[in-house]
DNA sequence: TAAGTGATGCAT
DNA sequence: TGCATCACTTAA
């Protein structure tokens, strides 16, 4: 298999344009034991004018990568336990990114299973923190150049992506998972035919409980 | 359905 | 400084 990274120009448009276009391409990890990774099957866009975006308010040490040039990684630590991976979009200075929520394992699967021993096959990578565990993606990958095949982590063009989208499609657009602001925006995209999509139905909105007045 | 984990950010 | 919140996962 021949891994040609997607060029930086691929990531220059808004994340809402790039997110569905990433479906079907390869997330590739250059591990000590060879290449590992798979097909991107679920993404979400986070936009510069979107209050749920980590870069909405201002640049901070945590979100610095989002403000940098397109085609780099933005990796963040969440809930005291996990990492999530994004591809930075839009020109430098504009904080947008695509959160990759699920991949379908395609190569280096034994290494991934060793990193994340779970019973069911689909449990390996069917969630944004799950595949980061399987691919050993941690804080040090924040800022990685995704457009170089020399990088320990990059995204490669899949010549079969159009065919794969036909076979695994259609692309479903829904609201994003796990956010409490701007939750109505249709910025989540997934291949309906993939077994690795993290959640099939829109998350039930939890009732917000207000404390009783004294 | 709820606990667990710790960084972040806003209020004090 | 304190404390609620958080782009999640797992065990029930």
JSON list of C-alpha atoms (C1' of nucleotides) in Angstrom, two decimals:
[
{"chain": "A", "resi": 1, "resn": "UNK", "atom": "CA", "xyz": [0.00, 0.00, 0.00]},
{"chain": "A", "resi": 2, "resn": "UNK", "atom": "CA", "xyz": [1.30, 3.41, -0.94]},
{"chain": "A", "resi": 3, "resn": "UNK", "atom": "CA", "xyz": [0.78, 6.21, 1.57]},
{"chain": "A", "resi": 4, "resn": "UNK", "atom": "CA", "xyz": [0.76, 9.67, 0.07]},
{"chain": "A", "resi": 5, "resn": "UNK", "atom": "CA", "xyz": [-0.12, 12.32, 2.67]},
{"chain": "A", "resi": 6, "resn": "UNK", "atom": "CA", "xyz": [-2.92, 14.73, 1.90]},
{"chain": "A", "resi": 7, "resn": "UNK", "atom": "CA", "xyz": [-1.34, 18.17, 1.22]},
{"chain": "A", "resi": 8, "resn": "UNK", "atom": "CA", "xyz": [-1.70, 21.16, 3.52]},
{"chain": "A", "resi": 9, "resn": "UNK", "atom": "CA", "xyz": [-4.00, 22.77, 0.94]},
{"chain": "A", "resi": 10, "resn": "UNK", "atom": "CA", "xyz": [-6.54, 20.01, 1.70]},
{"chain": "A", "resi": 11, "resn": "UNK", "atom": "CA", "xyz": [-6.94, 21.50, 5.19]},
{"chain": "A", "resi": 12, "resn": "UNK", "atom": "CA", "xyz": [-7.11, 25.17, 4.20]},
{"chain": "A", "resi": 13, "resn": "UNK", "atom": "CA", "xyz": [-10.90, 25.36, 3.85]},
{"chain": "A", "resi": 14, "resn": "UNK", "atom": "CA", "xyz": [-13.20, 25.59, 6.83]},
{"chain": "A", "resi": 15, "resn": "UNK", "atom": "CA", "xyz": [-13.39, 22.51, 9.05]},
{"chain": "A", "resi": 16, "resn": "UNK", "atom": "CA", "xyz": [-17.04, 22.11, 8.07]},
{"chain": "A", "resi": 17, "resn": "UNK", "atom": "CA", "xyz": [-15.88, 21.49, 4.49]},
{"chain": "A", "resi": 18, "resn": "UNK", "atom": "CA", "xyz": [-12.89, 19.33, 5.40]},
{"chain": "A", "resi": 19, "resn": "UNK", "atom": "CA", "xyz": [-14.67, 17.08, 7.93]},
{"chain": "A", "resi": 20, "resn": "UNK", "atom": "CA", "xyz": [-16.82, 15.13, 5.43]},
{"chain": "A", "resi": 21, "resn": "UNK", "atom": "CA", "xyz": [-13.96, 15.08, 2.90]},
{"chain": "A", "resi": 22, "resn": "UNK", "atom": "CA", "xyz": [-11.72, 13.21, 5.35]},
{"chain": "A", "resi": 23, "resn": "UNK", "atom": "CA", "xyz": [-14.09, 10.24, 5.43]},
{"chain": "A", "resi": 24, "resn": "UNK", "atom": "CA", "xyz": [-12.51, 7.28, 3.65]},
{"chain": "A", "resi": 25, "resn": "UNK", "atom": "CA", "xyz": [-8.91, 8.48, 3.96]},
{"chain": "A", "resi": 26, "resn": "UNK", "atom": "CA", "xyz": [-6.23, 6.87, 6.15]},
{"chain": "A", "resi": 27, "resn": "UNK", "atom": "CA", "xyz": [-5.01, 7.84, 9.59]},
{"chain": "A", "resi": 28, "resn": "UNK", "atom": "CA", "xyz": [-1.47, 6.44, 9.73]},
{"chain": "A", "resi": 29, "resn": "UNK", "atom": "CA", "xyz": [0.76, 5.91, 12.76]},
{"chain": "A", "resi": 30, "resn": "UNK", "atom": "CA", "xyz": [4.44, 5.22, 12.17]},
{"chain": "A", "resi": 31, "resn": "UNK", "atom": "CA", "xyz": [5.07, 3.03, 15.19]},
{"chain": "A", "resi": 32, "resn": "UNK", "atom": "CA", "xyz": [8.30, 1.43, 16.37]},
{"chain": "A", "resi": 33, "resn": "UNK", "atom": "CA", "xyz": [6.90, -1.80, 14.99]},
{"chain": "A", "resi": 34, "resn": "UNK", "atom": "CA", "xyz": [5.74, -0.56, 11.60]},
{"chain": "A", "resi": 35, "resn": "UNK", "atom": "CA", "xyz": [2.77, 1.31, 10.21]},
{"chain": "A", "resi": 36, "resn": "UNK", "atom": "CA", "xyz": [-0.59, 1.04, 11.92]},
{"chain": "A", "resi": 37, "resn": "UNK", "atom": "CA", "xyz": [-3.91, 2.72, 11.33]},
{"chain": "A", "resi": 38, "resn": "UNK", "atom": "CA", "xyz": [-7.07, 2.62, 9.32]},
{"chain": "A", "resi": 39, "resn": "UNK", "atom": "CA", "xyz": [-9.87, 4.38, 7.49]},
{"chain": "A", "resi": 40, "resn": "UNK", "atom": "CA", "xyz": [-11.46, 7.51, 8.95]},
{"chain": "A", "resi": 41, "resn": "UNK", "atom": "CA", "xyz": [-15.20, 6.82, 9.27]},
{"chain": "A", "resi": 42, "resn": "UNK", "atom": "CA", "xyz": [-16.49, 9.50, 11.64]},
{"chain": "A", "resi": 43, "resn": "UNK", "atom": "CA", "xyz": [-15.58, 13.19, 12.08]},
{"chain": "A", "resi": 44, "resn": "UNK", "atom": "CA", "xyz": [-16.82, 16.40, 13.67]},
{"chain": "A", "resi": 45, "resn": "UNK", "atom": "CA", "xyz": [-16.07, 20.01, 12.71]},
{"chain": "A", "resi": 46, "resn": "UNK", "atom": "CA", "xyz": [-15.25, 22.72, 15.27]},
{"chain": "A", "resi": 47, "resn": "UNK", "atom": "CA", "xyz": [-15.39, 26.26, 13.91]},
{"chain": "A", "resi": 48, "resn": "UNK", "atom": "CA", "xyz": [-13.88, 29.62, 14.73]},
{"chain": "A", "resi": 49, "resn": "UNK", "atom": "CA", "xyz": [-17.27, 31.21, 15.45]},
{"chain": "A", "resi": 50, "resn": "UNK", "atom": "CA", "xyz": [-18.57, 28.16, 17.35]},
{"chain": "A", "resi": 51, "resn": "UNK", "atom": "CA", "xyz": [-18.77, 28.44, 21.17]},
{"chain": "A", "resi": 52, "resn": "UNK", "atom": "CA", "xyz": [-18.10, 24.71, 21.57]},
{"chain": "A", "resi": 53, "resn": "UNK", "atom": "CA", "xyz": [-14.74, 25.03, 19.80]},
{"chain": "A", "resi": 54, "resn": "UNK", "atom": "CA", "xyz": [-11.71, 24.97, 22.11]},
{"chain": "A", "resi": 55, "resn": "UNK", "atom": "CA", "xyz": [-10.30, 27.94, 20.19]},
{"chain": "A", "resi": 56, "resn": "UNK", "atom": "CA", "xyz": [-13.43, 30.06, 20.39]},
{"chain": "A", "resi": 57, "resn": "UNK", "atom": "CA", "xyz": [-12.30, 32.40, 23.17]},
{"chain": "A", "resi": 58, "resn": "UNK", "atom": "CA", "xyz": [-8.58, 32.99, 22.79]},
{"chain": "A", "resi": 59, "resn": "UNK", "atom": "CA", "xyz": [-5.27, 31.30, 22.20]},
{"chain": "A", "resi": 60, "resn": "UNK", "atom": "CA", "xyz": [-3.91, 29.40, 25.23]},
{"chain": "A", "resi": 61, "resn": "UNK", "atom": "CA", "xyz": [-1.13, 26.86, 25.70]},
{"chain": "A", "resi": 62, "resn": "UNK", "atom": "CA", "xyz": [-3.67, 24.07, 25.32]},
{"chain": "A", "resi": 63, "resn": "UNK", "atom": "CA", "xyz": [-5.25, 25.15, 22.03]},
{"chain": "A", "resi": 64, "resn": "UNK", "atom": "CA", "xyz": [-2.16, 26.73, 20.44]},
{"chain": "A", "resi": 65, "resn": "UNK", "atom": "CA", "xyz": [-2.02, 24.16, 17.63]},
{"chain": "A", "resi": 66, "resn": "UNK", "atom": "CA", "xyz": [-5.51, 25.13, 16.48]},
{"chain": "A", "resi": 67, "resn": "UNK", "atom": "CA", "xyz": [-4.25, 28.65, 15.77]},
{"chain": "A", "resi": 68, "resn": "UNK", "atom": "CA", "xyz": [-1.29, 27.37, 13.77]},
{"chain": "A", "resi": 69, "resn": "UNK", "atom": "CA", "xyz": [-1.13, 26.43, 10.09]},
{"chain": "A", "resi": 70, "resn": "UNK", "atom": "CA", "xyz": [-3.53, 23.85, 8.63]},
{"chain": "A", "resi": 71, "resn": "UNK", "atom": "CA", "xyz": [-2.51, 20.22, 8.31]},
{"chain": "A", "resi": 72, "resn": "UNK", "atom": "CA", "xyz": [-1.10, 19.81, 11.81]},
{"chain": "A", "resi": 73, "resn": "UNK", "atom": "CA", "xyz": [-2.42, 17.74, 14.71]},
{"chain": "A", "resi": 74, "resn": "UNK", "atom": "CA", "xyz": [-4.29, 19.19, 17.67]},
{"chain": "A", "resi": 75, "resn": "UNK", "atom": "CA", "xyz": [-4.22, 16.58, 20.46]},
{"chain": "A", "resi": 76, "resn": "UNK", "atom": "CA", "xyz": [-5.83, 17.36, 23.81]},
{"chain": "A", "resi": 77, "resn": "UNK", "atom": "CA", "xyz": [-6.24, 15.61, 27.16]},
{"chain": "A", "resi": 78, "resn": "UNK", "atom": "CA", "xyz": [-9.79, 15.17, 28.43]},
{"chain": "A", "resi": 79, "resn": "UNK", "atom": "CA", "xyz": [-11.63, 13.84, 31.50]},
{"chain": "A", "resi": 80, "resn": "UNK", "atom": "CA", "xyz": [-8.39, 13.14, 33.33]},
{"chain": "A", "resi": 81, "resn": "UNK", "atom": "CA", "xyz": [-7.80, 9.97, 31.31]},
{"chain": "A", "resi": 82, "resn": "UNK", "atom": "CA", "xyz": [-7.98, 10.28, 27.58]},
{"chain": "A", "resi": 83, "resn": "UNK", "atom": "CA", "xyz": [-6.62, 11.96, 24.47]},
{"chain": "A", "resi": 84, "resn": "UNK", "atom": "CA", "xyz": [-8.51, 13.08, 21.39]},
{"chain": "A", "resi": 85, "resn": "UNK", "atom": "CA", "xyz": [-7.06, 13.81, 17.97]},
{"chain": "A", "resi": 86, "resn": "UNK", "atom": "CA", "xyz": [-7.95, 16.64, 15.57]},
{"chain": "A", "resi": 87, "resn": "UNK", "atom": "CA", "xyz": [-6.68, 17.79, 12.18]},
{"chain": "A", "resi": 88, "resn": "UNK", "atom": "CA", "xyz": [-6.19, 21.57, 12.20]},
{"chain": "A", "resi": 89, "resn": "UNK", "atom": "CA", "xyz": [-7.98, 23.43, 9.40]},
{"chain": "A", "resi": 90, "resn": "UNK", "atom": "CA", "xyz": [-8.26, 26.99, 8.04]},
{"chain": "A", "resi": 91, "resn": "UNK", "atom": "CA", "xyz": [-5.34, 29.44, 7.64]},
{"chain": "A", "resi": 92, "resn": "UNK", "atom": "CA", "xyz": [-3.02, 30.22, 10.57]},
{"chain": "A", "resi": 93, "resn": "UNK", "atom": "CA", "xyz": [-4.72, 32.51, 13.06]},
{"chain": "A", "resi": 94, "resn": "UNK", "atom": "CA", "xyz": [-8.17, 30.96, 12.44]},
{"chain": "A", "resi": 95, "resn": "UNK", "atom": "CA", "xyz": [-8.89, 28.29, 15.07]},
{"chain": "A", "resi": 96, "resn": "UNK", "atom": "CA", "xyz": [-10.74, 25.45, 13.36]},
{"chain": "A", "resi": 97, "resn": "UNK", "atom": "CA", "xyz": [-10.22, 21.69, 13.48]},
{"chain": "A", "resi": 98, "resn": "UNK", "atom": "CA", "xyz": [-11.77, 18.35, 12.62]},
{"chain": "A", "resi": 99, "resn": "UNK", "atom": "CA", "xyz": [-12.13, 15.90, 15.49]},
{"chain": "A", "resi": 100, "resn": "UNK", "atom": "CA", "xyz": [-11.65, 12.34, 14.25]},
{"chain": "A", "resi": 101, "resn": "UNK", "atom": "CA", "xyz": [-14.14, 10.22, 16.24]},
{"chain": "A", "resi": 102, "resn": "UNK", "atom": "CA", "xyz": [-13.61, 6.75, 14.77]},
{"chain": "A", "resi": 103, "resn": "UNK", "atom": "CA", "xyz": [-11.46, 4.77, 12.39]},
{"chain": "A", "resi": 104, "resn": "UNK", "atom": "CA", "xyz": [-11.80, 1.31, 10.90]},
{"chain": "A", "resi": 105, "resn": "UNK", "atom": "CA", "xyz": [-8.60, -0.69, 11.55]},
{"chain": "A", "resi": 106, "resn": "UNK", "atom": "CA", "xyz": [-6.83, -1.65, 8.33]},
{"chain": "A", "resi": 107, "resn": "UNK", "atom": "CA", "xyz": [-3.11, -2.35, 9.01]},
{"chain": "A", "resi": 108, "resn": "UNK", "atom": "CA", "xyz": [-0.88, -2.88, 12.02]},
{"chain": "A", "resi": 109, "resn": "UNK", "atom": "CA", "xyz": [-3.91, -4.30, 13.78]},
{"chain": "A", "resi": 110, "resn": "UNK", "atom": "CA", "xyz": [-1.93, -6.66, 16.03]},
{"chain": "A", "resi": 111, "resn": "UNK", "atom": "CA", "xyz": [0.02, -3.72, 17.47]},
{"chain": "A", "resi": 112, "resn": "UNK", "atom": "CA", "xyz": [-3.22, -1.81, 18.04]},
{"chain": "A", "resi": 113, "resn": "UNK", "atom": "CA", "xyz": [-4.76, -4.78, 19.85]},
{"chain": "A", "resi": 114, "resn": "UNK", "atom": "CA", "xyz": [-1.67, -5.08, 22.02]},
{"chain": "A", "resi": 115, "resn": "UNK", "atom": "CA", "xyz": [-2.04, -1.41, 22.98]},
{"chain": "A", "resi": 116, "resn": "UNK", "atom": "CA", "xyz": [-5.73, -1.77, 23.71]},
{"chain": "A", "resi": 117, "resn": "UNK", "atom": "CA", "xyz": [-6.78, -5.32, 24.60]},
{"chain": "A", "resi": 118, "resn": "UNK", "atom": "CA", "xyz": [-10.57, -5.51, 24.32]},
{"chain": "A", "resi": 119, "resn": "UNK", "atom": "CA", "xyz": [-12.95, -8.33, 23.54]},
{"chain": "A", "resi": 120, "resn": "UNK", "atom": "CA", "xyz": [-14.99, -7.11, 20.58]},
{"chain": "A", "resi": 121, "resn": "UNK", "atom": "CA", "xyz": [-13.26, -6.10, 17.34]},
{"chain": "A", "resi": 122, "resn": "UNK", "atom": "CA", "xyz": [-15.28, -2.93, 16.98]},
{"chain": "A", "resi": 123, "resn": "UNK", "atom": "CA", "xyz": [-14.36, -1.80, 20.48]},
{"chain": "A", "resi": 124, "resn": "UNK", "atom": "CA", "xyz": [-10.79, -1.27, 19.33]},
{"chain": "A", "resi": 125, "resn": "UNK", "atom": "CA", "xyz": [-11.28, 2.07, 17.56]},
{"chain": "A", "resi": 126, "resn": "UNK", "atom": "CA", "xyz": [-14.98, 3.05, 17.70]},
{"chain": "A", "resi": 127, "resn": "UNK", "atom": "CA", "xyz": [-14.53, 6.28, 19.64]},
{"chain": "A", "resi": 128, "resn": "UNK", "atom": "CA", "xyz": [-12.23, 9.33, 19.72]},
{"chain": "A", "resi": 129, "resn": "UNK", "atom": "CA", "xyz": [-10.22, 8.20, 22.75]},
{"chain": "A", "resi": 130, "resn": "UNK", "atom": "CA", "xyz": [-10.38, 4.52, 21.86]},
{"chain": "A", "resi": 131, "resn": "UNK", "atom": "CA", "xyz": [-8.33, 4.79, 18.68]},
{"chain": "A", "resi": 132, "resn": "UNK", "atom": "CA", "xyz": [-5.89, 7.16, 20.40]},
{"chain": "A", "resi": 133, "resn": "UNK", "atom": "CA", "xyz": [-5.21, 4.40, 22.92]},
{"chain": "A", "resi": 134, "resn": "UNK", "atom": "CA", "xyz": [-4.92, 1.79, 20.14]},
{"chain": "A", "resi": 135, "resn": "UNK", "atom": "CA", "xyz": [-2.51, 3.98, 18.16]},
{"chain": "A", "resi": 136, "resn": "UNK", "atom": "CA", "xyz": [-0.66, 5.30, 21.24]},
{"chain": "A", "resi": 137, "resn": "UNK", "atom": "CA", "xyz": [-1.48, 8.92, 20.44]},
{"chain": "A", "resi": 138, "resn": "UNK", "atom": "CA", "xyz": [-0.62, 11.16, 23.40]},
{"chain": "A", "resi": 139, "resn": "UNK", "atom": "CA", "xyz": [0.26, 14.73, 24.27]},
{"chain": "A", "resi": 140, "resn": "UNK", "atom": "CA", "xyz": [3.59, 14.64, 22.43]},
{"chain": "A", "resi": 141, "resn": "UNK", "atom": "CA", "xyz": [1.72, 14.33, 19.10]},
{"chain": "A", "resi": 142, "resn": "UNK", "atom": "CA", "xyz": [0.15, 17.76, 19.50]},
{"chain": "A", "resi": 143, "resn": "UNK", "atom": "CA", "xyz": [1.43, 19.90, 16.63]},
{"chain": "A", "resi": 144, "resn": "UNK", "atom": "CA", "xyz": [2.64, 16.98, 14.49]},
{"chain": "A", "resi": 145, "resn": "UNK", "atom": "CA", "xyz": [2.80, 17.69, 10.75]},
{"chain": "A", "resi": 146, "resn": "UNK", "atom": "CA", "xyz": [0.10, 15.49, 9.21]},
{"chain": "A", "resi": 147, "resn": "UNK", "atom": "CA", "xyz": [1.30, 16.24, 5.68]},
{"chain": "A", "resi": 148, "resn": "UNK", "atom": "CA", "xyz": [4.64, 14.42, 5.89]},
{"chain": "A", "resi": 149, "resn": "UNK", "atom": "CA", "xyz": [5.05, 10.66, 5.49]},
{"chain": "A", "resi": 150, "resn": "UNK", "atom": "CA", "xyz": [8.07, 10.99, 7.79]},
{"chain": "A", "resi": 151, "resn": "UNK", "atom": "CA", "xyz": [5.89, 12.06, 10.70]},
{"chain": "A", "resi": 152, "resn": "UNK", "atom": "CA", "xyz": [5.04, 9.55, 13.42]},
{"chain": "A", "resi": 153, "resn": "UNK", "atom": "CA", "xyz": [1.41, 10.42, 12.68]},
{"chain": "A", "resi": 154, "resn": "UNK", "atom": "CA", "xyz": [-0.08, 11.58, 9.38]},
{"chain": "A", "resi": 155, "resn": "UNK", "atom": "CA", "xyz": [-3.14, 11.35, 7.16]},
{"chain": "A", "resi": 156, "resn": "UNK", "atom": "CA", "xyz": [-2.77, 9.63, 3.79]},
{"chain": "A", "resi": 157, "resn": "UNK", "atom": "CA", "xyz": [-4.86, 9.94, 0.70]},
{"chain": "A", "resi": 158, "resn": "UNK", "atom": "CA", "xyz": [-6.86, 6.82, -0.07]},
{"chain": "A", "resi": 159, "resn": "UNK", "atom": "CA", "xyz": [-7.31, 6.42, -3.82]},
{"chain": "A", "resi": 160, "resn": "UNK", "atom": "CA", "xyz": [-10.19, 4.07, -3.00]},
{"chain": "A", "resi": 161, "resn": "UNK", "atom": "CA", "xyz": [-11.99, 6.71, -0.92]},
{"chain": "A", "resi": 162, "resn": "UNK", "atom": "CA", "xyz": [-14.71, 7.46, -3.53]},
{"chain": "A", "resi": 163, "resn": "UNK", "atom": "CA", "xyz": [-15.46, 3.76, -3.97]},
{"chain": "A", "resi": 164, "resn": "UNK", "atom": "CA", "xyz": [-15.32, 3.23, -0.23]},
{"chain": "A", "resi": 165, "resn": "UNK", "atom": "CA", "xyz": [-17.83, 6.04, 0.31]},
{"chain": "A", "resi": 166, "resn": "UNK", "atom": "CA", "xyz": [-20.17, 4.37, -2.15]},
{"chain": "A", "resi": 167, "resn": "UNK", "atom": "CA", "xyz": [-19.81, 0.99, -0.45]},
{"chain": "A", "resi": 168, "resn": "UNK", "atom": "CA", "xyz": [-19.92, 2.25, 3.14]},
{"chain": "A", "resi": 169, "resn": "UNK", "atom": "CA", "xyz": [-22.14, 5.25, 2.57]},
{"chain": "A", "resi": 170, "resn": "UNK", "atom": "CA", "xyz": [-24.23, 7.22, 2.59]},
{"chain": "A", "resi": 171, "resn": "UNK", "atom": "CA", "xyz": [-22.54, 9.94, 4.62]},
{"chain": "A", "resi": 172, "resn": "UNK", "atom": "CA", "xyz": [-24.87, 10.81, 7.50]},
{"chain": "A", "resi": 173, "resn": "UNK", "atom": "CA", "xyz": [-24.84, 14.32, 8.96]},
{"chain": "A", "resi": 174, "resn": "UNK", "atom": "CA", "xyz": [-25.96, 14.74, 12.58]},
{"chain": "A", "resi": 175, "resn": "UNK", "atom": "CA", "xyz": [-25.37, 16.94, 15.59]},
{"chain": "A", "resi": 176, "resn": "UNK", "atom": "CA", "xyz": [-22.11, 16.56, 17.50]},
{"chain": "A", "resi": 177, "resn": "UNK", "atom": "CA", "xyz": [-21.63, 14.26, 20.49]},
{"chain": "A", "resi": 178, "resn": "UNK", "atom": "CA", "xyz": [-21.02, 15.29, 24.08]},
{"chain": "A", "resi": 179, "resn": "UNK", "atom": "CA", "xyz": [-21.24, 19.08, 23.90]},
{"chain": "A", "resi": 180, "resn": "UNK", "atom": "CA", "xyz": [-23.53, 21.42, 25.84]},
{"chain": "A", "resi": 181, "resn": "UNK", "atom": "CA", "xyz": [-23.38, 24.55, 23.68]},
{"chain": "A", "resi": 182, "resn": "UNK", "atom": "CA", "xyz": [-24.11, 24.93, 19.94]},
{"chain": "A", "resi": 183, "resn": "UNK", "atom": "CA", "xyz": [-25.41, 21.38, 20.15]},
{"chain": "A", "resi": 184, "resn": "UNK", "atom": "CA", "xyz": [-27.93, 21.90, 17.35]},
{"chain": "A", "resi": 185, "resn": "UNK", "atom": "CA", "xyz": [-25.36, 22.46, 14.60]},
{"chain": "A", "resi": 186, "resn": "UNK", "atom": "CA", "xyz": [-25.16, 19.67, 11.97]},
{"chain": "A", "resi": 187, "resn": "UNK", "atom": "CA", "xyz": [-21.38, 19.22, 12.07]},
{"chain": "A", "resi": 188, "resn": "UNK", "atom": "CA", "xyz": [-20.92, 15.49, 12.66]},
{"chain": "A", "resi": 189, "resn": "UNK", "atom": "CA", "xyz": [-20.34, 13.22, 9.67]},
{"chain": "A", "resi": 190, "resn": "UNK", "atom": "CA", "xyz": [-20.04, 9.45, 9.41]},
{"chain": "A", "resi": 191, "resn": "UNK", "atom": "CA", "xyz": [-20.18, 6.57, 6.95]},
{"chain": "A", "resi": 192, "resn": "UNK", "atom": "CA", "xyz": [-23.43, 4.83, 7.72]},
{"chain": "A", "resi": 193, "resn": "UNK", "atom": "CA", "xyz": [-22.17, 1.44, 6.56]},
{"chain": "A", "resi": 194, "resn": "UNK", "atom": "CA", "xyz": [-19.24, 1.28, 8.98]},
{"chain": "A", "resi": 195, "resn": "UNK", "atom": "CA", "xyz": [-19.39, -0.92, 12.08]},
{"chain": "A", "resi": 196, "resn": "UNK", "atom": "CA", "xyz": [-16.97, 1.44, 13.82]},
{"chain": "A", "resi": 197, "resn": "UNK", "atom": "CA", "xyz": [-19.16, 4.53, 14.16]},
{"chain": "A", "resi": 198, "resn": "UNK", "atom": "CA", "xyz": [-19.15, 5.52, 17.83]},
{"chain": "A", "resi": 199, "resn": "UNK", "atom": "CA", "xyz": [-22.84, 6.22, 18.33]},
{"chain": "A", "resi": 200, "resn": "UNK", "atom": "CA", "xyz": [-25.72, 5.47, 16.01]},
{"chain": "A", "resi": 201, "resn": "UNK", "atom": "CA", "xyz": [-28.30, 7.80, 17.49]},
{"chain": "A", "resi": 202, "resn": "UNK", "atom": "CA", "xyz": [-28.16, 11.32, 18.62]},
{"chain": "A", "resi": 203, "resn": "UNK", "atom": "CA", "xyz": [-27.19, 11.45, 22.26]},
{"chain": "A", "resi": 204, "resn": "UNK", "atom": "CA", "xyz": [-30.21, 12.01, 24.44]},
{"chain": "A", "resi": 205, "resn": "UNK", "atom": "CA", "xyz": [-30.06, 15.49, 25.78]},
{"chain": "A", "resi": 206, "resn": "UNK", "atom": "CA", "xyz": [-29.74, 15.35, 29.52]},
{"chain": "A", "resi": 207, "resn": "UNK", "atom": "CA", "xyz": [-32.15, 17.50, 31.43]},
{"chain": "A", "resi": 208, "resn": "UNK", "atom": "CA", "xyz": [-30.32, 20.33, 33.08]},
{"chain": "A", "resi": 209, "resn": "UNK", "atom": "CA", "xyz": [-31.12, 20.36, 36.76]},
{"chain": "A", "resi": 210, "resn": "UNK", "atom": "CA", "xyz": [-31.12, 23.76, 38.39]},
{"chain": "A", "resi": 211, "resn": "UNK", "atom": "CA", "xyz": [-30.46, 23.98, 42.13]},
{"chain": "A", "resi": 212, "resn": "UNK", "atom": "CA", "xyz": [-33.51, 24.85, 44.15]},
{"chain": "A", "resi": 213, "resn": "UNK", "atom": "CA", "xyz": [-33.57, 28.50, 45.28]},
{"chain": "A", "resi": 214, "resn": "UNK", "atom": "CA", "xyz": [-33.03, 29.05, 48.98]},
{"chain": "B", "resi": 1, "resn": "DT", "atom": "C1'", "xyz": [-26.47, 5.19, 34.91]},
{"chain": "B", "resi": 2, "resn": "DA", "atom": "C1'", "xyz": [-22.57, 6.75, 37.42]},
{"chain": "B", "resi": 3, "resn": "DA", "atom": "C1'", "xyz": [-17.87, 6.92, 38.74]},
{"chain": "B", "resi": 4, "resn": "DG", "atom": "C1'", "xyz": [-13.33, 8.15, 37.70]},
{"chain": "B", "resi": 5, "resn": "DT", "atom": "C1'", "xyz": [-9.61, 11.14, 36.30]},
{"chain": "B", "resi": 6, "resn": "DG", "atom": "C1'", "xyz": [-6.94, 15.86, 36.19]},
{"chain": "B", "resi": 7, "resn": "DA", "atom": "C1'", "xyz": [-6.46, 20.03, 33.30]},
{"chain": "B", "resi": 8, "resn": "DT", "atom": "C1'", "xyz": [-8.82, 24.15, 32.27]},
{"chain": "B", "resi": 9, "resn": "DG", "atom": "C1'", "xyz": [-11.11, 28.44, 32.91]},
{"chain": "B", "resi": 10, "resn": "DC", "atom": "C1'", "xyz": [-13.96, 31.46, 35.16]},
{"chain": "B", "resi": 11, "resn": "DA", "atom": "C1'", "xyz": [-15.55, 33.24, 39.55]},
{"chain": "B", "resi": 12, "resn": "DT", "atom": "C1'", "xyz": [-14.16, 34.77, 43.92]},
{"chain": "C", "resi": 1, "resn": "DT", "atom": "C1'", "xyz": [-7.39, 30.23, 45.22]},
{"chain": "C", "resi": 2, "resn": "DG", "atom": "C1'", "xyz": [-11.59, 27.31, 44.59]},
{"chain": "C", "resi": 3, "resn": "DC", "atom": "C1'", "xyz": [-14.71, 24.71, 42.01]},
{"chain": "C", "resi": 4, "resn": "DA", "atom": "C1'", "xyz": [-17.68, 23.43, 38.11]},
{"chain": "C", "resi": 5, "resn": "DT", "atom": "C1'", "xyz": [-17.02, 21.66, 33.79]},
{"chain": "C", "resi": 6, "resn": "DC", "atom": "C1'", "xyz": [-15.26, 18.75, 30.25]},
{"chain": "C", "resi": 7, "resn": "DA", "atom": "C1'", "xyz": [-15.33, 17.19, 22.06]},
{"chain": "C", "resi": 8, "resn": "DC", "atom": "C1'", "xyz": [-14.84, 10.04, 27.16]},
{"chain": "C", "resi": 9, "resn": "DT", "atom": "C1'", "xyz": [-14.87, 5.17, 28.58]},
{"chain": "C", "resi": 10, "resn": "DT", "atom": "C1'", "xyz": [-15.99, 1.34, 31.37]},
{"chain": "C", "resi": 11, "resn": "DA", "atom": "C1'", "xyz": [-18.34, -1.31, 34.56]},
{"chain": "C", "resi": 12, "resn": "DA", "atom": "C1'", "xyz": [-22.74, -2.11, 36.32]}
]
